[in-house]
CSV table of C-alpha atoms in Angstrom, one decimal:
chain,number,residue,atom,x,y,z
A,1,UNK,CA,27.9,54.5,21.7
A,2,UNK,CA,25.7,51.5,20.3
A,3,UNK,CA,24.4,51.3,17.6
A,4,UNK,CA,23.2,48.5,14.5
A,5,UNK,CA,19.0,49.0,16.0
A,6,UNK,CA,18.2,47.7,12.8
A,7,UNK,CA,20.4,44.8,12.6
A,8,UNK,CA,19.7,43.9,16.1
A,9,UNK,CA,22.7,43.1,17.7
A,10,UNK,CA,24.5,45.8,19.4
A,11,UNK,CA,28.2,47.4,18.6
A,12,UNK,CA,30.3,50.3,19.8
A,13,UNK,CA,32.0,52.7,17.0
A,14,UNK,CA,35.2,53.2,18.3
A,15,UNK,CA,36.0,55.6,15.5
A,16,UNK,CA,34.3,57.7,13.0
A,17,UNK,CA,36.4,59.3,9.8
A,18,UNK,CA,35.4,61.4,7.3
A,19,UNK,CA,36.9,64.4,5.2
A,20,UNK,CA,33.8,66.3,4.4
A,21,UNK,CA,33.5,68.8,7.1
A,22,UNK,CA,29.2,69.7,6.6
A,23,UNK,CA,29.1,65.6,6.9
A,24,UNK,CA,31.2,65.4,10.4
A,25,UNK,CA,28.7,68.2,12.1
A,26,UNK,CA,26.0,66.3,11.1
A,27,UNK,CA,27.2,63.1,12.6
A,28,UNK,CA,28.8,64.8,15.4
A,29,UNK,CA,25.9,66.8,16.4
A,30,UNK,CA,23.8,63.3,16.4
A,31,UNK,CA,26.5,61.3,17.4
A,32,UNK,CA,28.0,63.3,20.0
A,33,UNK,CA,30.2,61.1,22.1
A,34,UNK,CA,32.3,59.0,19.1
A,35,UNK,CA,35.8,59.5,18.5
A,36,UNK,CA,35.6,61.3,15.1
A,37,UNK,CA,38.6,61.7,13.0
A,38,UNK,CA,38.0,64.7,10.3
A,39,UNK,CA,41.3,64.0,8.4
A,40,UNK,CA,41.7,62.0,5.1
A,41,UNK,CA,42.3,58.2,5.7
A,42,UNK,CA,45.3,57.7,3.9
A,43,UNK,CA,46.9,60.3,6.6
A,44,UNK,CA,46.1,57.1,9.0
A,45,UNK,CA,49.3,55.2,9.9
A,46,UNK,CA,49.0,51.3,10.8
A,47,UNK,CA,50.2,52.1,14.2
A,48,UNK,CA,47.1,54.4,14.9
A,49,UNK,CA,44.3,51.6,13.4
A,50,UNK,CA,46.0,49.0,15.8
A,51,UNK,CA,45.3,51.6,18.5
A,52,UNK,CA,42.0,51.2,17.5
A,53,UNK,CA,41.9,47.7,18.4
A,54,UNK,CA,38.7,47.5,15.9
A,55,UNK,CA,36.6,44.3,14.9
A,56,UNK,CA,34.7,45.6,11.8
A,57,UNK,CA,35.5,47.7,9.4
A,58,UNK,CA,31.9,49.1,7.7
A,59,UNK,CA,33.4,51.5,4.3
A,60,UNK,CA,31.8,53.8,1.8
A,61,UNK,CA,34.3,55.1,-0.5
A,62,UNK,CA,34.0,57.9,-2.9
A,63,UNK,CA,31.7,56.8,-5.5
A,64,UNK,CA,33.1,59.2,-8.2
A,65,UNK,CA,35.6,56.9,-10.0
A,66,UNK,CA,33.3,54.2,-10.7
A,67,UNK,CA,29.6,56.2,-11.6
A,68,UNK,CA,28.5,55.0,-15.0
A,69,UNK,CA,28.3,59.1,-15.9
A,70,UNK,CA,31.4,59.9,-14.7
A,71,UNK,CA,35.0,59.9,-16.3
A,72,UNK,CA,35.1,55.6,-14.2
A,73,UNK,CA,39.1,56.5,-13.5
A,74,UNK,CA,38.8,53.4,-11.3
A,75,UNK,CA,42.1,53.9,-9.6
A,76,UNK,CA,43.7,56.3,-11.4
A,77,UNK,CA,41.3,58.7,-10.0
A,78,UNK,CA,42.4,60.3,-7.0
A,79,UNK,CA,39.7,59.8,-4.8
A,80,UNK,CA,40.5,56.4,-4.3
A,81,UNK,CA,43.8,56.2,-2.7
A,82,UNK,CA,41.9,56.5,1.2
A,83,UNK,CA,40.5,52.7,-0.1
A,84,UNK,CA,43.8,51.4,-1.4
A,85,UNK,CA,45.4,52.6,1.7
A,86,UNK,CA,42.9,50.7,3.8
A,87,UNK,CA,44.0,47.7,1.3
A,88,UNK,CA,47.6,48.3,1.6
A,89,UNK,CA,47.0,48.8,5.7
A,90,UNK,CA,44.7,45.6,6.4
A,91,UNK,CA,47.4,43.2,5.5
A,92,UNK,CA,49.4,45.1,8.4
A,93,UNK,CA,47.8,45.0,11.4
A,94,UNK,CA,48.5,43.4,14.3
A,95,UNK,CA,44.9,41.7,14.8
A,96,UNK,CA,42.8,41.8,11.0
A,97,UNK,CA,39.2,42.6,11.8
A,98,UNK,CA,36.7,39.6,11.6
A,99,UNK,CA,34.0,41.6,9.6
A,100,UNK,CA,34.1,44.1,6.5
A,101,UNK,CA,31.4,45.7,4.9
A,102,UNK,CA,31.8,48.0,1.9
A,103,UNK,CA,29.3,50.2,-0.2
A,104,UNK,CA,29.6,51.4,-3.6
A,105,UNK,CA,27.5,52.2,-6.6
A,106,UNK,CA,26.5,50.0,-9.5
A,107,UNK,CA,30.0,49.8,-11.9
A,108,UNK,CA,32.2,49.2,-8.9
A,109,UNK,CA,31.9,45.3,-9.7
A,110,UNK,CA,33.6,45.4,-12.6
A,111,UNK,CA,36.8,47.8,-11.4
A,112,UNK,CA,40.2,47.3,-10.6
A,113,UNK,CA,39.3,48.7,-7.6
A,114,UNK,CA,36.9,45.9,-6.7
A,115,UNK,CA,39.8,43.1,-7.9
A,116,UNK,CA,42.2,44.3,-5.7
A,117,UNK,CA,40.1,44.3,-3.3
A,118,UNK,CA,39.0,40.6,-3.5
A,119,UNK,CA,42.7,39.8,-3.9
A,120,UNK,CA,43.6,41.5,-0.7
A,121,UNK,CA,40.8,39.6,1.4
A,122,UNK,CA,41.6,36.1,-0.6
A,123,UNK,CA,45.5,37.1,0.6
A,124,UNK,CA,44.4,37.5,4.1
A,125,UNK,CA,41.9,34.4,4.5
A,126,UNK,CA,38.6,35.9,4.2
A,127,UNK,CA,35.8,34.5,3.1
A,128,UNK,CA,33.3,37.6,1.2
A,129,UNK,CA,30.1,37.7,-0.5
A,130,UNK,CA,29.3,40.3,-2.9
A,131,UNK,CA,25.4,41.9,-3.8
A,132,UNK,CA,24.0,44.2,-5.7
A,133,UNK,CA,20.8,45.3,-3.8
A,134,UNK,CA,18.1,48.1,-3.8
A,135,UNK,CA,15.9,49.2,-1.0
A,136,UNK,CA,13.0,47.7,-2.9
A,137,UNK,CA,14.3,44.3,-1.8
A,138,UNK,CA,13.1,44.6,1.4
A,139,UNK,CA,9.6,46.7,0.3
A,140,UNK,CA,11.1,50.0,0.8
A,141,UNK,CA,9.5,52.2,-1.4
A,142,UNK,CA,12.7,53.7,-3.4
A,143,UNK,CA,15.4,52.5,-5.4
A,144,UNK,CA,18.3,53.3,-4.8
A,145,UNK,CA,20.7,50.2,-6.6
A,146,UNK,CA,24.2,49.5,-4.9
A,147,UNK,CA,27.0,47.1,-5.1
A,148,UNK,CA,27.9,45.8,-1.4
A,149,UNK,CA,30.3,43.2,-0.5
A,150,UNK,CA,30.4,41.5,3.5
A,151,UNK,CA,34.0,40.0,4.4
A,152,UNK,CA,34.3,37.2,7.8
A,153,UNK,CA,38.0,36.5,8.4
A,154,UNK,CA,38.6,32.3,8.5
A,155,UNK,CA,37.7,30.1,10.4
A,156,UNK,CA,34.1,31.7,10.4
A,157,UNK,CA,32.2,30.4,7.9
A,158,UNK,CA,28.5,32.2,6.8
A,159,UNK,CA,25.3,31.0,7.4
A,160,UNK,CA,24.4,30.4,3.9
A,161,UNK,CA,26.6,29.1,0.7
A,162,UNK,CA,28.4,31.8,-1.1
A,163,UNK,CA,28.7,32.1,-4.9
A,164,UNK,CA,31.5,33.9,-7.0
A,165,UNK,CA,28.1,35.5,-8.7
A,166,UNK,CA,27.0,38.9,-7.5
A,167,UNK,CA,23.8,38.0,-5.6
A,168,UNK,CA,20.8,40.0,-6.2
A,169,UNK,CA,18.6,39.8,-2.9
A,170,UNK,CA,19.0,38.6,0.3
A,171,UNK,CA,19.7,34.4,1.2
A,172,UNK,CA,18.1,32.6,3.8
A,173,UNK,CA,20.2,29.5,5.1
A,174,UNK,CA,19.5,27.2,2.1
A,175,UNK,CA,19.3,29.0,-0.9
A,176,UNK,CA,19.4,32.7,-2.7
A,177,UNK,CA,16.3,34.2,-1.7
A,178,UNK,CA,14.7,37.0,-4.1
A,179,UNK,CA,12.5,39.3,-2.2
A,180,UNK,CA,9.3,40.4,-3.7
A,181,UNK,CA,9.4,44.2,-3.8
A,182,UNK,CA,5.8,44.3,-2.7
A,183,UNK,CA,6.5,42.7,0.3
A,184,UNK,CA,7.0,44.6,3.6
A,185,UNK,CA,10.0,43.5,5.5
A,186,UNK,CA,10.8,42.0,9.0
A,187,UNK,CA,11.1,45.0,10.9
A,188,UNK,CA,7.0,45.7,9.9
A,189,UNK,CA,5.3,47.6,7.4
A,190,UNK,CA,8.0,49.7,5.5
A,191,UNK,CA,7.2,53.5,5.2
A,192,UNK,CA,5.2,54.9,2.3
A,193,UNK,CA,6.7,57.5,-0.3
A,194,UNK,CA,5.9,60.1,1.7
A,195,UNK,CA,5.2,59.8,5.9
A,196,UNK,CA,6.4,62.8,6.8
A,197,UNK,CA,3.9,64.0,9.9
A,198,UNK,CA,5.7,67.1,10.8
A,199,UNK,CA,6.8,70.8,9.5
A,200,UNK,CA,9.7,71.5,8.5
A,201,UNK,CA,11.3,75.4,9.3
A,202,UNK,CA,10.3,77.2,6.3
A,203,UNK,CA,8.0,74.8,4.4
A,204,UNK,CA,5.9,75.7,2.6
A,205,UNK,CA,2.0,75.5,2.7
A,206,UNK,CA,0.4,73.1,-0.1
A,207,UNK,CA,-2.1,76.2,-0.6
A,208,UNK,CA,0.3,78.3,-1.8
A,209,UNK,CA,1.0,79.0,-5.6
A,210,UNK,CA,4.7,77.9,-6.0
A,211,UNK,CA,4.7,73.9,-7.6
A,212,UNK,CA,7.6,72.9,-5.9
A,213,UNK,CA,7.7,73.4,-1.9
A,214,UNK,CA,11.1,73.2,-0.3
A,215,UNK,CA,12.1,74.8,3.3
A,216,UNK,CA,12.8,78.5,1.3
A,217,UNK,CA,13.5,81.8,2.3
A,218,UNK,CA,11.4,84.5,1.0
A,219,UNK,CA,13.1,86.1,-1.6
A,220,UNK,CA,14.0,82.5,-3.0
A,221,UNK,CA,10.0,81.1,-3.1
A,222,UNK,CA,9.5,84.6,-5.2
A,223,UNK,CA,11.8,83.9,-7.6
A,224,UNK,CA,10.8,80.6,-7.8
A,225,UNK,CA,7.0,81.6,-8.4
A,226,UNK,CA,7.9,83.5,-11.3
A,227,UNK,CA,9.9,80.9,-12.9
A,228,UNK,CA,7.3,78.0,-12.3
A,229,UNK,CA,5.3,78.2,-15.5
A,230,UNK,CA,8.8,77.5,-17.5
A,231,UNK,CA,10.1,75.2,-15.0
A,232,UNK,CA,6.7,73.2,-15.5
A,233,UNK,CA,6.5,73.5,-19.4
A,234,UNK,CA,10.0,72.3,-19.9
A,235,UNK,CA,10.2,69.4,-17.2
A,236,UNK,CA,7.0,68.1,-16.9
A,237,UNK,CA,7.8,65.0,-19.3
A,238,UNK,CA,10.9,64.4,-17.7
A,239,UNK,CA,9.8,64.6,-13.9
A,240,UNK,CA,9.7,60.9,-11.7
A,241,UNK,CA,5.8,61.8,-10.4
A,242,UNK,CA,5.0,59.9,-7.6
A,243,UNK,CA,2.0,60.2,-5.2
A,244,UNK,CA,2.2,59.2,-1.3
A,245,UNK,CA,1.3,56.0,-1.6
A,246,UNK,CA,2.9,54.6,-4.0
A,247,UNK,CA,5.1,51.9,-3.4
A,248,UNK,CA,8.2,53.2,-5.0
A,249,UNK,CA,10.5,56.5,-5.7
A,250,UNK,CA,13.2,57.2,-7.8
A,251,UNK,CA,16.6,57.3,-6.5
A,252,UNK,CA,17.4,60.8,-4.8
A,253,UNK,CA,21.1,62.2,-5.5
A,254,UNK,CA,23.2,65.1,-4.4
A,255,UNK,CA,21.5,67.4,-7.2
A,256,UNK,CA,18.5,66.7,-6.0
A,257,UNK,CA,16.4,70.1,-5.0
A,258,UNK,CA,18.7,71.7,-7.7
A,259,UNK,CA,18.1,69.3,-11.0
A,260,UNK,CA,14.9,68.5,-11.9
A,261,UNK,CA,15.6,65.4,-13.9
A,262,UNK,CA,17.4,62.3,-13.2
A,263,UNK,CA,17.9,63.1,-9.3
A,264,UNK,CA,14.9,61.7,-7.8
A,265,UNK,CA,11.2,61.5,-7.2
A,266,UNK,CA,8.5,64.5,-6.9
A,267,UNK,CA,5.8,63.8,-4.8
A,268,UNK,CA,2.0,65.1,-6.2
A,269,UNK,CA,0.2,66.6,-3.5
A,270,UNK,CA,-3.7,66.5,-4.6
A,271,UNK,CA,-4.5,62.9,-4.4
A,272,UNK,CA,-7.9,63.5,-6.3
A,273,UNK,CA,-6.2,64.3,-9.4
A,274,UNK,CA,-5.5,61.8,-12.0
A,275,UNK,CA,-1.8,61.8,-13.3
A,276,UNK,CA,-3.4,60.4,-16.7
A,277,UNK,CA,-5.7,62.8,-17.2
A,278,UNK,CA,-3.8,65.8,-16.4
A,279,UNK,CA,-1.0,64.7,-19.2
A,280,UNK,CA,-3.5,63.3,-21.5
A,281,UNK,CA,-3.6,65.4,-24.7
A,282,UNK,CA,-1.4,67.7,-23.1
A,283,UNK,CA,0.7,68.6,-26.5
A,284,UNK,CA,-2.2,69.9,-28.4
A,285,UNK,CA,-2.8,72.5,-25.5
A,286,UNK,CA,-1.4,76.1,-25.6
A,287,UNK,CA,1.5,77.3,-23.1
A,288,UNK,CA,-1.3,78.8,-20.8
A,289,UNK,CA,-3.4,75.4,-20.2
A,290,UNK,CA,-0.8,73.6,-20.2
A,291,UNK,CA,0.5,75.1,-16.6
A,292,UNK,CA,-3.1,75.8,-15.7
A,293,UNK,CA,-3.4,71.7,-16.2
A,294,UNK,CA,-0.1,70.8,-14.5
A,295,UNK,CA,-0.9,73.1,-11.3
A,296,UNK,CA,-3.7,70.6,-10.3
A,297,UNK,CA,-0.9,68.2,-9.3
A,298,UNK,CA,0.3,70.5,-6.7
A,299,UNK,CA,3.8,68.8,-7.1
A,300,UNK,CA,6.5,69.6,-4.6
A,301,UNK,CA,9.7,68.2,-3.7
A,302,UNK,CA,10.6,65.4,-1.2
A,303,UNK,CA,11.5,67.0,2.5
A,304,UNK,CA,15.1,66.0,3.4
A,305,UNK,CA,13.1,64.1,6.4
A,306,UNK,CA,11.3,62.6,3.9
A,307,UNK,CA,13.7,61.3,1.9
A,308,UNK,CA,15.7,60.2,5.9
A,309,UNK,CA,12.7,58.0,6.0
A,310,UNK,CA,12.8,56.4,3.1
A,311,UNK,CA,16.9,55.5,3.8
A,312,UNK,CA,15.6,54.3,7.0
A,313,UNK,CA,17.5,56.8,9.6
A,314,UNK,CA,16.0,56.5,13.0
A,315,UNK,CA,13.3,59.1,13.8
A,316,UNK,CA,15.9,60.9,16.2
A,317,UNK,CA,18.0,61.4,13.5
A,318,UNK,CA,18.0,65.2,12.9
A,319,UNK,CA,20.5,68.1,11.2
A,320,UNK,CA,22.1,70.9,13.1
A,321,UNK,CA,20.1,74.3,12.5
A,322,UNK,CA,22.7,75.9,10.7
A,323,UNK,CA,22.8,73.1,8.0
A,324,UNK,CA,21.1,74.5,4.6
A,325,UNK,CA,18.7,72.8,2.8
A,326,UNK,CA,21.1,72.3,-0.5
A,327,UNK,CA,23.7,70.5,2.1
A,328,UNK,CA,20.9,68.4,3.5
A,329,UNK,CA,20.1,67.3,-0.1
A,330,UNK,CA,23.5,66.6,-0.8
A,331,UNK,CA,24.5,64.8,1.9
A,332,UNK,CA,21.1,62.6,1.8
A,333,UNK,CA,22.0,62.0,-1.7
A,334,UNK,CA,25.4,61.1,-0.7
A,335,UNK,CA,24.0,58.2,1.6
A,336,UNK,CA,22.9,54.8,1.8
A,337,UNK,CA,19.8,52.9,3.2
A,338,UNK,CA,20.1,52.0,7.1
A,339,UNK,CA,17.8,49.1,6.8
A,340,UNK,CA,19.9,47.5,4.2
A,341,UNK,CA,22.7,48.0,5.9
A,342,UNK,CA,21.5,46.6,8.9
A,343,UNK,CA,20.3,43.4,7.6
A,344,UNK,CA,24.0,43.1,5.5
A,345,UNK,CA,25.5,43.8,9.0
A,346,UNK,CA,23.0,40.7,10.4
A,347,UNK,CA,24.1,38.4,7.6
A,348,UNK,CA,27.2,38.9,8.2
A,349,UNK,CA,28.2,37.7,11.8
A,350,UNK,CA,25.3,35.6,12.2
């Protein structure tokens, strides 16, 4: 298979491992002819990666021990014994790979994780780069903040002069380059907050009385009716309220479809209503006028396809029937931007 559209140079994925078994149907089902390994990658010996005979290594993992709300066990945490494997592996191998590329969230800078890291690629003669970057940096309309670093085994040099500083945009050949957020990028005009053109099974219609629309069953949009007034009362301060065309979102996680705050955007479906006038002197009305003022908004959640847009997954890109709506939020929120990657990929063996 072939892949990297968006970073315009062409690659085949020799291998594919992951754990999470709702994450490998997914990829299987749109990826159907890679070699996927569903088994933990510490269980990998040296002798099967130099089977491989692999050139790039592109990594994502677990965010858990480094999350500024989590317990940040760094490597005491469990989770991260697949990535020091890979560390205590790469030295190994028969024929080191000339690119890396690893994801993580914002706080894996500043881990023990992330300095043994460095010291394995300064011990095996790679030059790196690491960034910070968001989305917004190439006029994607949701942030979504996220430490990556690229790794080019010696001699290869980079097209541009690296820094031990943590670079916060992209570089062009001469200098650090900060992209304007309002700016569309390369590939053409970036997506709005919400371009979704087609229905989803089960969504709902925007004339119906529920505030928040998600692909439900039934018996859960009744519930859901009867708990909207409360639901809107007690989050409608806290809610990200964002209207399709506005040029950002908030940053979607796992929780979202489940949490209300904190897990990402909500889109407001009349665009003749005035956000400011609907929460205007809103406090000095009773329960009642409160909801009656709030339902103009006709606010409903982000489709998973939605939200696959705005990370930049190719319109092909789809989820096996059987996937539920929670495990398409949760895996979307386990994700990264496509575009991002994709131009980090670029920068990287150019």
């Amino acid at each position: 298979m072939h892949l990297y559209v968006t970073s315009g140079l062409s690659a085949e994925v020799v291998a594919a491992v992951d754990v999470n078994t709702t994450a490998n149907e997914v990829y299987k089902h749109n990826f159907p002819d890679v070699y996927l390994w569903p088994k933990t990658i510490e269980g990998i010996t040296a002798n099967e990666f130099n089977s491989l005979d692999f050139d790039m290594i592109l990594m994502s993992p677990p965010c858990q021990p480094f999350t500024r709300i989590g317990l940040q066990g760094d490597i005491s945490d469990k989770r991260t014994q697949s990535f020091l494997h890979i560390l205590d592996v790469l030295p190994r191998l028969n024929k080191l790979p000339k690119y890396i590329l690893l994801e993580n969230v914002k706080g894996f800078e500043s881990s023990c994780a992330r300095n043994a890291l460095v010291e394995t690629l300064k011990r095996c003669s790679y030059r790196y780069q690491e960034f910070l970057l968001s989305p917004t940096c190439l006029g994607i309309p949701n942030s979504r903040l996220r430490y990556f670093l690229i790794a080019k085994a010696e001699p290869e040099v980079f097209i541009f002069k690296t820094t031990d500083q943590i670079i916060e945009g992209f570089v062009n050949h001469q200098q650090y380059l900060k992209v304007n957020s309002k700016c569309p990028s390369k590939e053409g005009e970036p997506p709005t907050v919400s371009d979704d053109k087609s229905s989803e099974p089960g969504r709902q219609s925007h004339e119906g009385k529920s505030f928040l629309f998600k692909m439900e069953t039934t018996e859960h949009l009744a519930r859901k009716q009867s708990q909207d007034s409360d639901v809107l009362l007690r989050y409608a301060m806290l809610m990200d309220i964002v209207t399709p065309v506005c040029r950002r979102s908030g940053c979607f996680t796992k929780g979202y479809g489940h949490y209300v705050e904190g897990t990402g955007s909500v889109l407001q479906s009349s665009p003749d209503v005035e956000m400011a006038a609907v929460f205007k002197s809103l406090d000095s009305l009773s329960d009642e006028e409160k909801v009656r003022r709030l339902l103009k908004l006709r606010l409903r959640y982000f489709t998973p396809r939605e939200i696959a847009n705005l990370h930049g997954f190719p319109a092909h890109f789809c989820f096996p029937q059987k996937t539920t709506l929670k495990q398409r939020y949760r895996l979307l929120g386990n994700s990264l931007n496509v575009r991002l990657v994709g131009r980090l990929i670029q920068l990287m063996v150019e």
